[in-house]
Rosetta silent file (secondary structure, phi, psi, omega in degrees, C-alpha in Angstrom):
SEQUENCE: MKQVSRTIAFDSHAPFEFVDITSRVRDEVRGAGVKTGTVTIVSRHTTGGIAINERDPELQADMVDWMKKLFPPRAGYRHDIEPIDDRLNAHAHLASLTLRTSETLLVKDGDLDLGPWQAVFFVECDGSRTREVALLVQGTE
SCORE:     score description
SCORE:     0.000 S_00000001
   1 L     0.000  138.938 -165.855    0.191   -0.214   -0.054 S_00000001
   2 E  -104.041  141.002  177.228    1.119    3.514   -0.970 S_00000001
   3 E  -121.816  139.138  155.729    0.878    6.349    1.510 S_00000001
   4 E  -136.478  124.393  134.126    1.695   10.377    0.706 S_00000001
   5 E   -44.237  104.763 -172.337    1.405   12.991    3.135 S_00000001
   6 E  -138.517  174.039  179.377    0.884   16.635    1.793 S_00000001
   7 E  -135.475  125.271 -161.485   -0.246   19.894    3.154 S_00000001
   8 E  -126.760  140.441  158.999   -2.614   22.584    1.445 S_00000001
   9 E   -96.696  138.457  164.832   -2.159   26.382    2.592 S_00000001
  10 E  -157.674  155.877  163.288   -4.776   28.803    1.501 S_00000001
  11 E   -79.700  127.054  153.843   -6.254   31.896    2.512 S_00000001
  12 L   -94.948  155.756 -136.571   -9.697   32.929    3.808 S_00000001
  13 L  -133.733   -4.696 -177.309  -11.211   36.195    3.098 S_00000001
  14 L  -161.183  157.149 -162.936  -14.392   36.434    5.935 S_00000001
  15 L   -53.177  -49.476  160.403  -15.330   35.861    8.996 S_00000001
  16 L   -98.089  125.200  176.475  -17.740   33.006    8.078 S_00000001
  17 E  -163.846  152.533  172.911  -16.836   31.451    4.761 S_00000001
  18 E  -124.188  128.733 -164.299  -16.608   28.153    2.828 S_00000001
  19 E   -95.403  134.602  171.683  -13.485   28.003    1.162 S_00000001
  20 E   -73.920  110.676 -162.316  -13.611   25.558   -2.088 S_00000001
  21 L  -124.392   -5.860  151.366  -10.674   23.423   -1.668 S_00000001
  22 H     9.910  -99.420 -159.614  -11.763   20.916   -4.238 S_00000001
  23 H   -47.432  -46.128  157.064   -9.499   21.673   -7.085 S_00000001
  24 H   -44.015  -37.393  170.012   -6.732   21.411   -4.479 S_00000001
  25 H   -80.659  -25.743  170.650   -7.271   18.215   -3.112 S_00000001
  26 H   -98.141  -15.571  151.071   -7.782   16.480   -6.341 S_00000001
  27 H   -69.097  -24.579  165.897   -4.402   17.608   -7.693 S_00000001
  28 H   -60.676  -46.874 -177.582   -2.841   16.364   -4.771 S_00000001
  29 H   -51.057  -57.220 -169.952   -4.947   12.661   -5.326 S_00000001
  30 H   -73.391  -27.744  175.174   -3.575   12.759   -8.746 S_00000001
  31 H   -59.024  -37.588 -170.291   -0.116   13.681   -7.984 S_00000001
  32 H   -43.861  -59.371  170.317   -0.153   10.798   -5.406 S_00000001
  33 L   112.593    6.855  149.064    0.137    8.037   -8.087 S_00000001
  34 L   -43.722   91.930  177.379   -2.874    6.387   -6.098 S_00000001
  35 L   -87.753  -57.775  171.016   -5.097    4.679   -8.198 S_00000001
  36 E  -111.050  140.525  178.699   -7.606    3.148   -5.970 S_00000001
  37 E   167.865 -144.462 -165.095   -7.660    3.930   -1.752 S_00000001
  38 E  -138.924  169.372  176.048   -8.971    6.801    0.024 S_00000001
  39 E  -127.313  133.488  164.199   -7.827   10.517    0.717 S_00000001
  40 E  -116.777  158.373  177.337   -8.385   11.967    4.220 S_00000001
  41 E  -118.952  133.394  164.521   -8.467   15.633    5.036 S_00000001
  42 E  -126.697  159.606  163.002   -7.958   17.062    7.922 S_00000001
  43 E   -67.295  116.017  167.959   -8.543   20.368    9.652 S_00000001
  44 L  -103.571   43.096 -165.967   -5.623   21.966   11.480 S_00000001
  45 L  -156.290  135.775  151.702   -7.602   24.432   13.419 S_00000001
  46 L   -66.033   -1.218  173.118  -10.146   24.733   16.111 S_00000001
  47 L  -124.368   76.004 -173.176  -12.037   27.377   14.442 S_00000001
  48 E   164.436  138.039  167.068  -12.608   25.634   11.122 S_00000001
  49 E  -149.298 -171.603 -172.930  -13.539   22.057    9.752 S_00000001
  50 E   -92.256  131.766 -176.543  -14.165   20.150    6.712 S_00000001
  51 E  -143.129  136.112  145.283  -17.441   20.043    4.929 S_00000001
  52 E   -76.628   99.606  170.524  -18.888   17.839    1.634 S_00000001
  53 E  -157.170 -173.021 -157.343  -21.607   19.717    0.173 S_00000001
  54 E   -96.202  146.706  173.216  -22.942   20.999   -3.269 S_00000001
  55 L   -95.895  106.183 -175.712  -21.018   24.045   -4.653 S_00000001
  56 L  -168.425  120.159 -178.442  -23.504   26.770   -5.411 S_00000001
  57 H   -55.916  -30.316  147.850  -23.144   30.059   -4.094 S_00000001
  58 H   -61.017  -43.479 -176.781  -26.529   30.831   -3.055 S_00000001
  59 H   -72.963  -25.808  173.013  -26.476   27.609   -0.825 S_00000001
  60 H   -61.576  -71.632 -178.671  -22.856   28.717    0.477 S_00000001
  61 H   -44.060  -34.698 -173.630  -24.592   31.995    1.472 S_00000001
  62 H   -66.714  -45.661  161.754  -27.424   30.477    3.087 S_00000001
  63 H   -44.781  -54.369  173.610  -25.015   28.235    5.160 S_00000001
  64 H   -83.696  -13.823  159.234  -23.027   31.177    6.430 S_00000001
  65 H   -75.704  -10.499 -164.195  -25.885   33.125    7.297 S_00000001
  66 H   -94.631  -26.358 -179.206  -27.489   30.046    9.178 S_00000001
  67 H   -69.679  -38.182 -170.956  -23.921   29.790   11.060 S_00000001
  68 H   -53.552  -63.476 -171.563  -24.026   33.646   11.843 S_00000001
  69 H   -43.628  -52.384 -160.080  -27.606   33.378   13.501 S_00000001
  70 H   -66.704  -32.019 -169.032  -26.635   30.127   15.350 S_00000001
  71 L  -126.173   75.188  162.948  -23.143   31.422   16.589 S_00000001
  72 L   -77.473  137.538  173.895  -22.977   35.815   16.766 S_00000001
  73 L   -74.567  171.735 -175.769  -19.912   36.966   17.647 S_00000001
  74 L    40.598   39.306  156.785  -19.312   39.060   20.898 S_00000001
  75 L   -88.051   31.510  163.134  -22.434   37.543   22.687 S_00000001
  76 L    87.280   25.817  178.461  -20.957   37.332   26.235 S_00000001
  77 L   -69.135  162.524 -171.239  -19.139   34.241   25.760 S_00000001
  78 L   -76.702  -45.302 -153.425  -16.735   33.616   28.699 S_00000001
  79 L   -82.080    9.878  159.518  -13.610   32.374   26.588 S_00000001
  80 L   -68.397  -22.958 -176.899  -13.782   36.431   24.898 S_00000001
  81 L   -58.538  -45.494 -172.045  -13.117   37.878   28.468 S_00000001
  82 L  -142.730   80.466 -175.485   -9.535   37.155   27.962 S_00000001
  83 L   -69.292  133.676  164.148   -8.621   36.145   23.963 S_00000001
  84 L   -40.494  -57.463  170.215   -5.750   34.151   23.520 S_00000001
  85 L  -121.739   35.564 -171.467   -4.404   36.215   20.274 S_00000001
  86 L    49.158   50.945  172.527   -6.636   38.979   20.673 S_00000001
  87 L  -136.411  127.440  179.463   -9.470   37.672   18.691 S_00000001
  88 L   -76.276   57.613 -173.439  -13.118   37.565   20.359 S_00000001
  89 L   -98.887    3.211  174.211  -13.463   34.133   18.715 S_00000001
  90 H   -46.491  -61.956 -176.967  -15.412   31.865   21.245 S_00000001
  91 H   -40.619  -53.635 -174.454  -18.459   31.983   18.529 S_00000001
  92 H   -76.696  -10.418  149.468  -16.160   30.401   16.075 S_00000001
  93 H   -55.540  -52.269 -161.931  -15.194   27.410   18.687 S_00000001
  94 H   -72.245  -27.309  174.205  -18.401   27.038   19.048 S_00000001
  95 H   -59.495  -59.680 -173.765  -19.274   27.112   15.520 S_00000001
  96 H   -44.007  -40.382 -159.602  -16.270   24.537   15.029 S_00000001
  97 L   -59.955  -39.446 -164.029  -18.434   21.916   17.061 S_00000001
  98 L   -94.173   10.610  159.756  -20.994   21.359   14.440 S_00000001
  99 L  -116.547  163.768 -160.605  -18.427   20.438   11.585 S_00000001
 100 E   -84.360  146.559  148.286  -16.322   17.481   11.015 S_00000001
 101 L   -59.911  -41.027 -163.295  -12.407   17.810   11.677 S_00000001
 102 E  -146.765  161.884  164.213  -11.899   15.593    9.311 S_00000001
 103 E  -158.482  148.172 -159.236  -13.242   13.860    6.296 S_00000001
 104 E   -99.146  122.568  170.928  -12.450   10.432    4.532 S_00000001
 105 E  -111.899  154.276  179.513  -13.186   10.448    0.497 S_00000001
 106 E   -96.502  158.477 -169.616  -12.539    7.561   -1.763 S_00000001
 107 E  -117.087  134.831  171.323   -9.852    7.624   -4.494 S_00000001
 108 E  -150.957  133.624 -167.059  -10.882    5.667   -7.785 S_00000001
 109 L    71.905   26.161 -178.998   -9.116    5.721  -11.241 S_00000001
 110 L    82.704  -18.490  175.396   -6.288    7.946   -9.641 S_00000001
 111 E  -127.725  168.882 -157.516   -8.910   10.697   -8.993 S_00000001
 112 E   -87.993  156.541 -167.324  -11.245   11.689   -5.734 S_00000001
 113 L  -103.792  109.962  153.332  -14.818    9.940   -6.451 S_00000001
 114 L  -126.050  151.869  171.124  -17.273   12.610   -5.795 S_00000001
 115 L   -51.230  145.812  175.287  -20.818   13.030   -6.560 S_00000001
 116 L   -65.751   11.165  172.531  -21.826   15.410   -9.363 S_00000001
 117 L  -122.475    0.585 -175.161  -22.766   17.630   -6.968 S_00000001
 118 E  -102.972  119.957 -172.673  -20.274   17.393   -4.342 S_00000001
 119 E  -112.793  162.848  168.115  -17.542   19.933   -3.503 S_00000001
 120 E  -108.273  121.820 -169.671  -14.753   19.834   -0.668 S_00000001
 121 E  -124.797  126.974  155.880  -15.033   22.898    1.519 S_00000001
 122 E   -75.695  131.675  175.163  -12.993   24.411    4.494 S_00000001
 123 E  -103.685  126.951 -173.574  -15.240   26.018    6.496 S_00000001
 124 E   -68.834  148.446  163.962  -14.020   29.067    7.876 S_00000001
 125 L  -121.684  -27.301 -168.540  -15.160   30.106   11.341 S_00000001
 126 L  -133.597   65.696  172.741  -12.798   33.089   12.659 S_00000001
 127 L   -90.796  158.304    5.103  -11.700   34.511    9.300 S_00000001
 128 L  -123.331  155.272 -174.027   -9.529   35.690    7.739 S_00000001
 129 L  -145.623  173.883  163.004   -6.588   34.019    8.249 S_00000001
 130 E   -81.067  129.336 -177.527   -4.019   31.715    6.586 S_00000001
 131 E  -109.965  161.295  165.879   -5.387   28.345    6.912 S_00000001
 132 E  -141.126  123.988  148.442   -3.910   24.386    6.567 S_00000001
 133 E  -110.769  153.879 -176.376   -5.311   21.174    5.769 S_00000001
 134 E  -100.407  162.749  170.973   -3.354   17.987    5.851 S_00000001
 135 E  -139.964  159.305  172.576   -4.200   15.174    3.613 S_00000001
 136 E  -147.717  109.973 -164.533   -3.079   11.636    3.429 S_00000001
 137 E   -84.143  138.336  163.187   -3.522    9.622    0.109 S_00000001
 138 E  -155.000  133.866 -161.091   -3.539    5.632    0.471 S_00000001
 139 E   171.370 -177.015 -174.399   -4.223    3.363   -1.535 S_00000001
 140 L   -92.402  158.633  177.802   -2.956    0.774   -4.380 S_00000001
 141 L   -96.148    0.000    0.000   -0.643    2.013   -7.362 S_00000001
């Protein structure tokens, strides 16, 4: 079995944002030389997560609005009293509890095996920032 580990870095640009990383993940999978297997995508952050969902700007706007309603900033959270990095981001930590830290997807014929409407997103809950996700591609050549 072959295993290839990679890291993808990117910037987010909004406090809540769905950053489409599908093409970056796909490029890494194609370059790994694995024909059949899996890729695991892991968020390296506590204020963001990984989601598989539809790539539709209106739906993404709806999802961002939903998260803002559920997790409003500066709502008297205890974590915001003495922020660690000068960010009042308790809402972002709470929002990330609704997300997955990782997703595992199938690799078929050397490519991501996604449904026709599926895309891979890093869900930003505390932007704008530079973010990283770790990938592990494993399977047979």
